[in-house]
Short mmCIF file of C-alpha atoms in Angstrom, two decimals:
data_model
loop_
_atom_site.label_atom_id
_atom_site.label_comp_id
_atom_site.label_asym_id
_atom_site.label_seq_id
_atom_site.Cartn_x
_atom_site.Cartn_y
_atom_site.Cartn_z
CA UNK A 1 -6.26 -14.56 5.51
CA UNK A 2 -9.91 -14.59 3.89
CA UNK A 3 -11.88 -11.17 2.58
CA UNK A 4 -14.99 -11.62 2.43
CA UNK A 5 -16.78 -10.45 -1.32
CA UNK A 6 -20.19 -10.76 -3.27
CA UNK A 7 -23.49 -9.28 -2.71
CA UNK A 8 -25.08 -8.82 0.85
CA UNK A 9 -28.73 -8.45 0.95
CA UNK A 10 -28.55 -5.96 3.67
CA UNK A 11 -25.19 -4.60 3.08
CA UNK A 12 -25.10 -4.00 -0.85
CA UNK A 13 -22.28 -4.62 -2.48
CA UNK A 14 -18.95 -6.03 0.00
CA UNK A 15 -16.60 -4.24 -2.62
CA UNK A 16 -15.40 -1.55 -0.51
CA UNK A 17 -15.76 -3.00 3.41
CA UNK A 18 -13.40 -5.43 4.69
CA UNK A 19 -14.45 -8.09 6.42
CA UNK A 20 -11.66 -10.78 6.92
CA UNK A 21 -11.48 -14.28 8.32
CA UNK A 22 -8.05 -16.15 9.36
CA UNK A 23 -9.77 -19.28 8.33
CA UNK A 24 -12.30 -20.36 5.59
CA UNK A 25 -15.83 -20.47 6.65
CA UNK A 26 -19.13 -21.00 5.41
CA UNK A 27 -21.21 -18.17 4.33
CA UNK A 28 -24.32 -19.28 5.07
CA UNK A 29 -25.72 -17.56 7.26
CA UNK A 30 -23.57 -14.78 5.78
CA UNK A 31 -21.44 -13.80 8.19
CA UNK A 32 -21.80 -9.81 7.33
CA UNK A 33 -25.41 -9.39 8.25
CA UNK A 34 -26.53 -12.98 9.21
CA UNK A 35 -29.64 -14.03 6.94
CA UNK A 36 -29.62 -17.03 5.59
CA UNK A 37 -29.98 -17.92 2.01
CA UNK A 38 -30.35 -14.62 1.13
CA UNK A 39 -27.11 -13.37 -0.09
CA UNK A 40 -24.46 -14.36 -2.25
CA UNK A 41 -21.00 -13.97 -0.70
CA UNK A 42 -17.57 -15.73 -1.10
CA UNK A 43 -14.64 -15.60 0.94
CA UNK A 44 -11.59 -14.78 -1.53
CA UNK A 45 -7.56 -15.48 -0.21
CA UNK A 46 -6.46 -11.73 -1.35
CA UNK A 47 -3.69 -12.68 -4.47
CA UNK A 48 -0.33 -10.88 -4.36
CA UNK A 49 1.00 -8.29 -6.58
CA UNK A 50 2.62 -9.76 -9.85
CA UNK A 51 4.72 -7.67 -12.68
CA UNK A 52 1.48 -7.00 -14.64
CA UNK A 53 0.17 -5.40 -11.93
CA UNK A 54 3.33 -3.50 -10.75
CA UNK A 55 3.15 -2.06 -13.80
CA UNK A 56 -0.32 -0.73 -14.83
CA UNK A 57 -0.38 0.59 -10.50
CA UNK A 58 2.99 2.07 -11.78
CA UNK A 59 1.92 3.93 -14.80
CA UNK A 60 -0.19 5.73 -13.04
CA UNK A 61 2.61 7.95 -12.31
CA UNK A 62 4.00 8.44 -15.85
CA UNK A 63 2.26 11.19 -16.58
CA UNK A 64 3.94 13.49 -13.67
CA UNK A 65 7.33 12.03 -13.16
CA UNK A 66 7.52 8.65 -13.17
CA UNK A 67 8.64 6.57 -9.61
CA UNK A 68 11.23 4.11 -8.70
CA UNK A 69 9.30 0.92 -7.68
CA UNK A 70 10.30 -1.55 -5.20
CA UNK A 71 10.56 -4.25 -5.63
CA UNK A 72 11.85 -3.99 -9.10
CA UNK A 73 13.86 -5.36 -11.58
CA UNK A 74 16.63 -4.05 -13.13
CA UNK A 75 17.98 -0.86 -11.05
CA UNK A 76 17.68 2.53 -12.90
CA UNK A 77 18.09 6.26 -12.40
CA UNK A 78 17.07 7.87 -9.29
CA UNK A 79 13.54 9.02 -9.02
CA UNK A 80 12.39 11.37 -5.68
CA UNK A 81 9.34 9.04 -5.80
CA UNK A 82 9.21 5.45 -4.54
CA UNK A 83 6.07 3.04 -4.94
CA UNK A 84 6.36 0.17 -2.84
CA UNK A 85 3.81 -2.81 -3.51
CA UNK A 86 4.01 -4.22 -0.26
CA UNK A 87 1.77 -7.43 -1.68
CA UNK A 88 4.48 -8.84 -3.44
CA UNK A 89 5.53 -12.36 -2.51
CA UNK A 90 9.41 -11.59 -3.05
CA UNK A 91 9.57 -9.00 0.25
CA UNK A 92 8.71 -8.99 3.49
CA UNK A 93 8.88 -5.84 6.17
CA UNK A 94 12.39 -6.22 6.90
CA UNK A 95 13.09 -5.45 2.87
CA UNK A 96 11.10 -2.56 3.00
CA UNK A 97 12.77 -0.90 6.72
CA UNK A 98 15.90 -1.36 4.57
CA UNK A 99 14.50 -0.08 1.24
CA UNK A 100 13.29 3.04 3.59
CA UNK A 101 16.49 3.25 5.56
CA UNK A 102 18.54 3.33 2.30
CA UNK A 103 16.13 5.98 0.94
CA UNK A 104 16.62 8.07 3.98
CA UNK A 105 20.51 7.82 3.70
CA UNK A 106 20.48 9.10 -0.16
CA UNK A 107 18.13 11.80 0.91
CA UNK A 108 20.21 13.31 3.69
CA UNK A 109 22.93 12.71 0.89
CA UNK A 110 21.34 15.15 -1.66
CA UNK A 111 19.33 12.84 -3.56
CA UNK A 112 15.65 14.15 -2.22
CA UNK A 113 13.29 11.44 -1.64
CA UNK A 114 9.96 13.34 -2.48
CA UNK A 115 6.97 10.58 -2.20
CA UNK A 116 7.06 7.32 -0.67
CA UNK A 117 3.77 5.61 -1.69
CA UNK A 118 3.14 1.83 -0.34
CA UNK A 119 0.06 0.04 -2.35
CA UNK A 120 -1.54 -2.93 -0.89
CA UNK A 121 -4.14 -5.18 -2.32
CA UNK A 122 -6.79 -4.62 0.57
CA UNK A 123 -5.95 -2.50 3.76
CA UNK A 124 -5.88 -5.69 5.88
CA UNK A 125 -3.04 -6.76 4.01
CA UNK A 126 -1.08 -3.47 5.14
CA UNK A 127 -1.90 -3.47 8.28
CA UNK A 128 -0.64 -7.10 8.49
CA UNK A 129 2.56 -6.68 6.64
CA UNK A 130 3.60 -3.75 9.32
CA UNK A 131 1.85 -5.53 12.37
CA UNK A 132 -0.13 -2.41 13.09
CA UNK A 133 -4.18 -1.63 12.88
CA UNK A 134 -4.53 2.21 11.79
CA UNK A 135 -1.31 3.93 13.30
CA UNK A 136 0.76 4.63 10.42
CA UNK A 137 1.47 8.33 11.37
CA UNK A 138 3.96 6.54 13.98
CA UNK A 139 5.70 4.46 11.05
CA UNK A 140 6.34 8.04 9.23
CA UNK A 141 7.08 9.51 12.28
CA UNK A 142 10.05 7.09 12.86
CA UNK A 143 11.23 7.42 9.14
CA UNK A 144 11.41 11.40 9.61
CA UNK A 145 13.44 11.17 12.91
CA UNK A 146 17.05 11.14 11.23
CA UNK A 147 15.74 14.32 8.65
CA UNK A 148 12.23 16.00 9.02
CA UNK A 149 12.71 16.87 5.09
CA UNK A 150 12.76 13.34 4.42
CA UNK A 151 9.53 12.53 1.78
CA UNK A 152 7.25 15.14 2.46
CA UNK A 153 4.09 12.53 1.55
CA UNK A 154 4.37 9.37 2.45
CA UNK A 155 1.17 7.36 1.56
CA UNK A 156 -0.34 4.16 2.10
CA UNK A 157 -3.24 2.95 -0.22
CA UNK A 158 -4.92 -0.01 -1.36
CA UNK A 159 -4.43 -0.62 -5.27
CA UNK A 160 -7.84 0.88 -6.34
CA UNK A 161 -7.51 3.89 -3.53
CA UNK A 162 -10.61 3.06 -1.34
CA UNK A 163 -8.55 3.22 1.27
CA UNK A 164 -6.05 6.04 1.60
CA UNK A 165 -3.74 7.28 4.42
CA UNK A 166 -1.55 10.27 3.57
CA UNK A 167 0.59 11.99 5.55
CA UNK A 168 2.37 15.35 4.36
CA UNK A 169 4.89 17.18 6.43
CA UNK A 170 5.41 20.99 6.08
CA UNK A 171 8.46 20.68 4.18
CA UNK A 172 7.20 20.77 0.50
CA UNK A 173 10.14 20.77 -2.16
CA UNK A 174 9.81 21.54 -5.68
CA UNK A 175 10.81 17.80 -7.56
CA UNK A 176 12.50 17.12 -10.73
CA UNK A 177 10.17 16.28 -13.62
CA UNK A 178 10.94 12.72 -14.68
CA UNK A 179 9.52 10.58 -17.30
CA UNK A 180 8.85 7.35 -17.27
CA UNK A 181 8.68 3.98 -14.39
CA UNK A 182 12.41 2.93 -13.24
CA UNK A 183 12.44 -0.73 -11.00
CA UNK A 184 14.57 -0.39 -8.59
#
């Protein structure tokens, strides 16, 4: 899968829009607006999630709690929040149903899961990885079945939040104050 970036004469600036291509192709005529020779736009194979990554997205967090983060490395203390980078080349979406399923069994446990946040490169990506074009509500629907207390915002985002889904049910806990990123 292709995304389409650069500089579109008519357009502006393809930073934020999403246009995708399963193949390469030739951008000229540019394939946003059509006009030839007049823009300058590449098509650019979106690049998965590495540790650097994981962790500046990560830190983000530090500063009200900390997060678990999936997939991780070494396994540490709980955290009610869990950041899944669903760009990362070592999972696919049968890792993360179990990663949620597990979640959902420690919750209804007594370990609260607070905040389930999945971060994608681009929203394409996402929307590939769970086979679905914009109805996440159902996803979080199906993960609340078993509990409706189970993470009362679940969120799905690309990396520099342009694109943000968020979905908060009406139970709203108070959560423990941790410090710090944990890999789980």
């Amino acid at each position: 899968m292709f995304v389409l970036r650069g500089y579109c004469n008519e357009k502006g600036y393809l930073g934020n829009e999403e246009i995708t291509s399963e193949h390469y192709q030739e951008t000229d005529p540019c394939p946003s607006c059509g006009q030839v020779k007049l823009c300058d736009v590449h098509w650019e194979e979106p690049r998965p999630f590495d540790d650097g990554d994981i962790d500046r997205i990560s830190s983000e967090f530090s500063r009200d709690g900390g997060c678990n983060v999936f997939p991780g490395g070494v396994p540490g203390p709980f955290n009610p929040r869990l950041v899944i980078f669903v760009d990362h080349p070592a999972i696919n979406k049968e890792d993360i149903l179990a990663k949620i399923r597990s979640r959902i069994q420690r919750h209804m446990a007594g370990q609260r899961t607070e905040e389930i946040i999945f971060v994608s490169r681009h929203r394409f990506t996402m929307q590939r990885m769970f086979g679905i074009k914009e109805k996440f509500g159902q996803l979080v629907d199906q993960w609340r079945f078993m509990d409706s207390t189970f993470a009362p915002l679940i969120q799905f985002r690309d990396e520099a939040e342009r694109w943000v889904r968020s979905y908060h049910s009406q139970y709203q806990a108070i959560r423990p104050m941790f410090r710090g990123v944990i890999n789980v």
